CSV table of C-alpha atoms in Angstrom, one decimal:
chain,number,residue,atom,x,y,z
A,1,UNK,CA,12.3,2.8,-43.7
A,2,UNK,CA,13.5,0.0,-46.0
A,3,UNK,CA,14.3,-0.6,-49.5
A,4,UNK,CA,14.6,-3.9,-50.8
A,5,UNK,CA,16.0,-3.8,-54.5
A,6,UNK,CA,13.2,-6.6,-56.4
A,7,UNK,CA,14.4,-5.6,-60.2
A,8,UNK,CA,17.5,-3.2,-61.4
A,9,UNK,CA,18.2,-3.9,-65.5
A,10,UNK,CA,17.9,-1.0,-67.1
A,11,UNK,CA,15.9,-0.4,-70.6
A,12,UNK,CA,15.2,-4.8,-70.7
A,13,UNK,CA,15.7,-7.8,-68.5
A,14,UNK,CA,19.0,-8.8,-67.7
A,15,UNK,CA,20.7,-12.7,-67.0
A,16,UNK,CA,20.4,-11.9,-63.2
A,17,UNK,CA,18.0,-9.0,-62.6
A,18,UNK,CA,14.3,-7.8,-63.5
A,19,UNK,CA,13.7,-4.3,-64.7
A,20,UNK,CA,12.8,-2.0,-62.0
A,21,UNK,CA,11.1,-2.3,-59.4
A,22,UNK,CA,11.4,-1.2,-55.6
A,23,UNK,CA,10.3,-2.1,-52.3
A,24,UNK,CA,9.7,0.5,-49.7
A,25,UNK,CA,8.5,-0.8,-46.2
A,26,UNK,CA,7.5,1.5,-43.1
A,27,UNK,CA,5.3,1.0,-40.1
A,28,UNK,CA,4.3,-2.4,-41.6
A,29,UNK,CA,3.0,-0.4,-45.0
A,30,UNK,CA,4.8,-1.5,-48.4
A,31,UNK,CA,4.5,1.1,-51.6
A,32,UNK,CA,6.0,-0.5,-54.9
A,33,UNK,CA,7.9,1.7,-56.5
A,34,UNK,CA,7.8,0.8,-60.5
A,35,UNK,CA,6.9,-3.0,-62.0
A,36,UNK,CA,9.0,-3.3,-64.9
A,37,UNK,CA,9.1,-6.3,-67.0
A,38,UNK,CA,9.7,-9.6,-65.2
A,39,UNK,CA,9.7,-7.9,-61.4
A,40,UNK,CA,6.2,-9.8,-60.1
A,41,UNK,CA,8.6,-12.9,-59.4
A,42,UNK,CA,10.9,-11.1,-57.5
A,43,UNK,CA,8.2,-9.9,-55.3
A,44,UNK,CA,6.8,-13.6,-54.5
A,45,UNK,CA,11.0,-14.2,-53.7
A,46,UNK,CA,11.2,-10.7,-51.3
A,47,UNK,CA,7.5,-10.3,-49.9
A,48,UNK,CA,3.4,-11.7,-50.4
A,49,UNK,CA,2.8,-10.7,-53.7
A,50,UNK,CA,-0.9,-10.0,-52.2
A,51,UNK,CA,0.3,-7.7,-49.3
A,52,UNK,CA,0.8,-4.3,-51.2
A,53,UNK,CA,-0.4,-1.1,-50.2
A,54,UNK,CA,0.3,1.3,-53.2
A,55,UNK,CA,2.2,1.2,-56.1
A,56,UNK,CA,4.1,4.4,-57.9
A,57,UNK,CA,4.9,4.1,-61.4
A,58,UNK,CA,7.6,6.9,-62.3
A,59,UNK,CA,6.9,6.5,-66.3
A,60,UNK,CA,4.9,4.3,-68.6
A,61,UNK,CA,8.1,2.4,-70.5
A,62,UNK,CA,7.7,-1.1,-70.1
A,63,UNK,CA,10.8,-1.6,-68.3
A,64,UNK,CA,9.3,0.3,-65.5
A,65,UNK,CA,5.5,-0.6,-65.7
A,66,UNK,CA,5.0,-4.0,-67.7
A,67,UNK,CA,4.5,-6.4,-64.9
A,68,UNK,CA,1.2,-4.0,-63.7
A,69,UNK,CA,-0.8,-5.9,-66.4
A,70,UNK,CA,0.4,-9.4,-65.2
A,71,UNK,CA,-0.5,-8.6,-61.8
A,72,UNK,CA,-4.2,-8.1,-62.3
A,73,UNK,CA,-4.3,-11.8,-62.5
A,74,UNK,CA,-3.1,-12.0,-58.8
A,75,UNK,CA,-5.5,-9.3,-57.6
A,76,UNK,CA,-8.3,-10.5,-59.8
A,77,UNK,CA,-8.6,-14.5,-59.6
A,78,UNK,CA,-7.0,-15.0,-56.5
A,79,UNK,CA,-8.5,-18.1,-54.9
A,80,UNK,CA,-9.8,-16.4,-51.9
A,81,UNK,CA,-11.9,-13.7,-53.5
A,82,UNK,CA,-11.3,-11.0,-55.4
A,83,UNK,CA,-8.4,-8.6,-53.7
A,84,UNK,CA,-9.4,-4.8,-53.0
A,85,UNK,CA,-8.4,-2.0,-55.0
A,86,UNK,CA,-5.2,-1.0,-54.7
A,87,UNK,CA,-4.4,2.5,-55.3
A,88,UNK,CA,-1.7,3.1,-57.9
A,89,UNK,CA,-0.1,6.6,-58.2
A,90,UNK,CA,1.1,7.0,-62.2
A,91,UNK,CA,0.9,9.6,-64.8
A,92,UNK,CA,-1.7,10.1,-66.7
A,93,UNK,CA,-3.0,7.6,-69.3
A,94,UNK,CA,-2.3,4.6,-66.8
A,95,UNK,CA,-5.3,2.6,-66.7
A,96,UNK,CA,-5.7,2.4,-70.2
A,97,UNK,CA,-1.9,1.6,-70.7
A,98,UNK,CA,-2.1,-1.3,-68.4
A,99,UNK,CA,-5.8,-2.2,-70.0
A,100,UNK,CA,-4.6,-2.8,-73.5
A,101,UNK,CA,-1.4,-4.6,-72.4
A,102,UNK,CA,-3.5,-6.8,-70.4
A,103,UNK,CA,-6.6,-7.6,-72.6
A,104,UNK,CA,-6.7,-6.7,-76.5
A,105,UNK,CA,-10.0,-5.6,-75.8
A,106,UNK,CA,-8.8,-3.3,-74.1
A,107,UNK,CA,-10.6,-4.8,-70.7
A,108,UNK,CA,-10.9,-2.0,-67.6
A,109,UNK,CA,-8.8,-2.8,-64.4
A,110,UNK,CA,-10.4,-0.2,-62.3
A,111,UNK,CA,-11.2,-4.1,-60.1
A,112,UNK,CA,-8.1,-3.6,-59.4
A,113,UNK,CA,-6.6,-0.9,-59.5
A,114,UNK,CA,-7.6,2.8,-58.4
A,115,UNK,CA,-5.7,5.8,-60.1
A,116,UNK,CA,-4.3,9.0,-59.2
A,117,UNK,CA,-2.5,11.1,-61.4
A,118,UNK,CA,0.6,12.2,-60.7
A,119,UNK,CA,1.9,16.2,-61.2
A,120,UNK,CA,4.7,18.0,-59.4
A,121,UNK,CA,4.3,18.3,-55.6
A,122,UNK,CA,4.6,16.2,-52.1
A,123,UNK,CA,1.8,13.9,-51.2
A,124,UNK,CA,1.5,11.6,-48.4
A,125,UNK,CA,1.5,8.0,-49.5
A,126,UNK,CA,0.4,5.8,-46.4
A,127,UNK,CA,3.3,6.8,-43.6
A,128,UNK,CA,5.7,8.2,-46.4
A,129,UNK,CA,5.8,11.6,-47.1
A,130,UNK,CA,6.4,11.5,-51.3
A,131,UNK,CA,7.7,14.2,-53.4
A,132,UNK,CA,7.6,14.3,-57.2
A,133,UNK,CA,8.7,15.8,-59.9
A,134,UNK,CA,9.3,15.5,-63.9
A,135,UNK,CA,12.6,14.5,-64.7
A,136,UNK,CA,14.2,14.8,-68.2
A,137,UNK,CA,13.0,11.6,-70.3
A,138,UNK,CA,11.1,11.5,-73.7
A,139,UNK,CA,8.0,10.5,-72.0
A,140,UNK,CA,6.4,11.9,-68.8
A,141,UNK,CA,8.5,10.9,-66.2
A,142,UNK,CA,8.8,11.8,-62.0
A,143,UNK,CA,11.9,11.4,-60.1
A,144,UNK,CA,10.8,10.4,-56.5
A,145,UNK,CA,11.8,11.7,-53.0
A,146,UNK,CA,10.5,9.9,-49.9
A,147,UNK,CA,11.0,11.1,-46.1
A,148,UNK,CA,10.1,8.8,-43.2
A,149,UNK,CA,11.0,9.5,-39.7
A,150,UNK,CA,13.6,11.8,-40.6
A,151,UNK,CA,15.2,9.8,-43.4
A,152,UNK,CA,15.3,10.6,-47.1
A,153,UNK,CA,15.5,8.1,-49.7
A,154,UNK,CA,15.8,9.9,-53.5
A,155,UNK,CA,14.9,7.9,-57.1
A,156,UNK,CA,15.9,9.3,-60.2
A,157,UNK,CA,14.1,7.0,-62.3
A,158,UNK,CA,15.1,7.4,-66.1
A,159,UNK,CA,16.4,10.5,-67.1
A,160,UNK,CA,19.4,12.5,-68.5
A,161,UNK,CA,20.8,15.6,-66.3
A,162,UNK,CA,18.3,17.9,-64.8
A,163,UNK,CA,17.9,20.5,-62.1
A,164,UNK,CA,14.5,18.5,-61.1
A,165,UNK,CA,16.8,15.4,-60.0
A,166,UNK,CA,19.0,17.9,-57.9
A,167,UNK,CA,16.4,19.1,-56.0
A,168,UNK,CA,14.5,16.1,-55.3
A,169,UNK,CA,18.1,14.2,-54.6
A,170,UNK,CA,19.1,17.4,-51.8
A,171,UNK,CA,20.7,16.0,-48.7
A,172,UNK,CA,19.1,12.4,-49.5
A,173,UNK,CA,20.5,9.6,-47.2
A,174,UNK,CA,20.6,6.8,-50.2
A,175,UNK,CA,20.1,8.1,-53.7
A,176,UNK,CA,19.3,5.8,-55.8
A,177,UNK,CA,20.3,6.7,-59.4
A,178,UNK,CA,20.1,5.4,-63.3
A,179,UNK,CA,23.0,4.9,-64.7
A,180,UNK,CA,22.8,3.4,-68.3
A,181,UNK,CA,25.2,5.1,-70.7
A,182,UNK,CA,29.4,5.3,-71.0
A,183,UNK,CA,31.2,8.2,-70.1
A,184,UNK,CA,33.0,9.6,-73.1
A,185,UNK,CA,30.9,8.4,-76.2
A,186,UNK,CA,28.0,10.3,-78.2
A,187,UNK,CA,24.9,8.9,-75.8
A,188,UNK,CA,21.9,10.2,-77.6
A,189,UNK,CA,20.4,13.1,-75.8
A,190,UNK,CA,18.1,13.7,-73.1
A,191,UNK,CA,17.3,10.1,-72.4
A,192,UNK,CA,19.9,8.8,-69.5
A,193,UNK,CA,23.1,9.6,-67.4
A,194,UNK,CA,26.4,8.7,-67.7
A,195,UNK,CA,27.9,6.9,-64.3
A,196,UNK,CA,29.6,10.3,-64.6
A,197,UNK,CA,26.9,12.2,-64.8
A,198,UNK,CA,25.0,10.3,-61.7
A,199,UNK,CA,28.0,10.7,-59.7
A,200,UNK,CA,27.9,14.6,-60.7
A,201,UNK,CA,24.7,15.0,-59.6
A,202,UNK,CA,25.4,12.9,-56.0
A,203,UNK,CA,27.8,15.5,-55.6
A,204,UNK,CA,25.7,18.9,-56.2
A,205,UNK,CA,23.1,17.4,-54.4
A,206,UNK,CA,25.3,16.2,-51.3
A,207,UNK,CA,23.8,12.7,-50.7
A,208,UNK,CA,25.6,10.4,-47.9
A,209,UNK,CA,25.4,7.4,-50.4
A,210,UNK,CA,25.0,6.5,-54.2
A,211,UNK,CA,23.4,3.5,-55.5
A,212,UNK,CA,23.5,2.9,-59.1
A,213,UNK,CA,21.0,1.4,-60.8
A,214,UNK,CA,19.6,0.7,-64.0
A,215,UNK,CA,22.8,-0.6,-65.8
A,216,UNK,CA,22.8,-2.2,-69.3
A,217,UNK,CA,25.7,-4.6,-69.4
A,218,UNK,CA,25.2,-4.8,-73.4
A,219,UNK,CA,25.9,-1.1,-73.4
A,220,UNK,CA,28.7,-0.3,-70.9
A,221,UNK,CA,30.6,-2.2,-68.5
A,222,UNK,CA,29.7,-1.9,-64.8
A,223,UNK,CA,33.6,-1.1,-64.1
A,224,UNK,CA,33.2,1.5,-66.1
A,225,UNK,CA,29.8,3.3,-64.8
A,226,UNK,CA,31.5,2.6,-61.5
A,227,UNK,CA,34.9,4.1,-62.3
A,228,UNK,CA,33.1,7.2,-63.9
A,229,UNK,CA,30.9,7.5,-60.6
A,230,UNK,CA,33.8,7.6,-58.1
A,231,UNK,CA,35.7,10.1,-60.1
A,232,UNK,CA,32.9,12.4,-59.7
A,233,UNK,CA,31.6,11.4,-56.2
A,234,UNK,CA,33.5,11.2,-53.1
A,235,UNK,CA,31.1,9.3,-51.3
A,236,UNK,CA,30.7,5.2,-50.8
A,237,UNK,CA,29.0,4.2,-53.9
A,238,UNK,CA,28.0,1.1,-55.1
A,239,UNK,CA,26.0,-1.1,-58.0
A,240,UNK,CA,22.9,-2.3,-56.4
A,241,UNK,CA,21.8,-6.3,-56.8
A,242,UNK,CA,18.3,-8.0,-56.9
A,243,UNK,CA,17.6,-8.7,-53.0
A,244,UNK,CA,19.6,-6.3,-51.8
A,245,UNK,CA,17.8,-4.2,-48.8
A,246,UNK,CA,18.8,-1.1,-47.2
A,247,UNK,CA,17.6,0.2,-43.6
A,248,UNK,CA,17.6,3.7,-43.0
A,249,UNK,CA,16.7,4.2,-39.1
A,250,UNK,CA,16.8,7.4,-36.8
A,251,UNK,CA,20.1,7.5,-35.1
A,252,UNK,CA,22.7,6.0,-37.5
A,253,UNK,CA,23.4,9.4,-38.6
A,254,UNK,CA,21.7,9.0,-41.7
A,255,UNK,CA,23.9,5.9,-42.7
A,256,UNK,CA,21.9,2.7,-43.8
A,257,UNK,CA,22.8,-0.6,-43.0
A,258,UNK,CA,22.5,-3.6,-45.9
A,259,UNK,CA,21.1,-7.1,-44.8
C-alpha cells in the first residue's frame, strides 16, 4: 500500500501545497482520498488524472472537496469519449454539493460520478479494506482507517479531540493527523487539534509513526505544531510535503519507507 501526499494546507491553499488530498495505491487500484481546493494539478504531477478508481471525501468543506467539481470537466469532455462513472464514497448531500459548485444551474454529475453515502462502519473499497467513522467537526465528517495486506494506514481528517479518532488510529502503521491550531492559546472549540493534541492522540492510540498534516502557517508555526507533537509523542514524527510517498509492505515490521 502507498500513500502519495498530492495536497496538505489546511483550511486554504498554501504558497507550496494544495488543500488535501491523498493518494492510496494497492494492487494497481488508486482511491483518492479528499480533493480540496487546487489538488486536481497535483494529481496530473503524481499520477493520470484519468486513472482513478474511487474517490472518498471525508467532509464537504471546500478545502477537502472543491476540486470534485473541476474534475467533471476531465471525466466529462475528455477527447476520447466520455470517462465511466466513478464511484465516489461521501456523506450525504454530495452530488448536489458538487452540482451547484460546478454549474449554477445546478447541473447533475451522476455522468460522472456515482454516490454512496457514507455512515459508521468498514467497507471494502476495491482491495482496501475501509473503516469510517464521524469525527468531531461542525459538519459531518469521517475519520478514515484503511488495512491492506496487513498494514494500517489511519486519517483523521478535520477534527478536534475525539474517542472516534482513537479508535480508528489503534495500532496504525502511519497516522496521518490534522494539525492546525497552537498549543497554549484559546483555539475555538470542537473544530481542530493542537500539534499537542495530535501527538496525544498518536500516543493513546500507539501508532509506529505520525504525520502531520493540515498545517496553517498564517496561524501557527510548523516549529511549533512540531515541538508540541514530540512532547507528547515518542515516536518519529514528521510534517508531511506535497509529493511525498510512503510504502507500507509486509515484512518491514510495520515501518514505511519514503521515496
Amino acid at each position: 500500500m502507498r500513500l502519495t501526499v498530492l495536497g496538505c494546507a489546511g483550511s486554504f491553499p498554501g504558497p507550496e501545497s494544495a488543500c488535501s488530498a491523498y493518494l492510496v495505491e494497492a494492487e494497481g487500484f488508486r482511491l483518492l482520498i479528499d480533493f480540496g481546493s487546487g489538488s486536481l494539478s497535483a494529481l496530473q504531477r503524481y499520477s493520470d488524472m484519468r486513472r482513478i478508481d474511487a474517490i472518498l471525501l471525508t467532509h464537504l468543506h471546500c478545502d477537502h472537496m472543491l476540486d470534485a467539481c473541476t474534475y467533471v470537466v476531465v471525466r466529462r469532455y475528455d477527447p476520447a469519449g466520455p470517462l465511466p462513472p466513478v464511484p465516489v464514497y461521501a456523506p450525504l448531500g454530495a452530488a448536489e454539493r458538487i452540482a451547484a459548485a460546478y454549474s449554477t444551474e445546478g447541473e447533475p454529475v451522476d455522468d460522472v460520478y456515482t454516490f454512496y453515502g457514507l455512515q459508521p462502519g468498514t467497507f471494502p473499497i476495491g482491495p482496501l479494506q475501509v473503516t469510517v467513522d464521524r469525527v468531531n467537526h461542525p459538519v459531518e465528517t469521517y475519520g478514515v482507517r484503511i488495512e491492506h495486506d496487513g498494514r494500517v494506514l489511519a486519517y483523521s481528517s478535520d477534527t478536534a479531540p475525539c474517542e472516534s479518532l482513537l479508535r480508528l488510529a489503534a495500532g496504525a502503521d502511519l497516522f496521518l493527523c490534522e494539525a492546525s491550531y497552537q498549543d497554549g492559546v484559546a483555539n475555538p472549540p470542537d473544530l481542530h487539534l493542537t500539534g499537542g493534541e495530535a501527538g496525544e492522540a498518536a500516543t493513546k492510540a500507539d501508532v509506529g509513526r505520525l504525520l502531520l498534516t493540515h498545517l496553517v502557517p498564517a496561524w501557527a508555526s510548523e516549529a511549533s505544531i512540531v515541538d508540541a507533537a514530540t512532547a507528547a509523542y515518542a515516536g518519529p514524527v514528521e510534517v508531511v510535503r506535497p509529493g511525498a510517498r510512503y510504502d507500507l509492505h509486509v515484512g518491514t515490521g510495520g515501518q514505511d519507507r519514503q521515496s
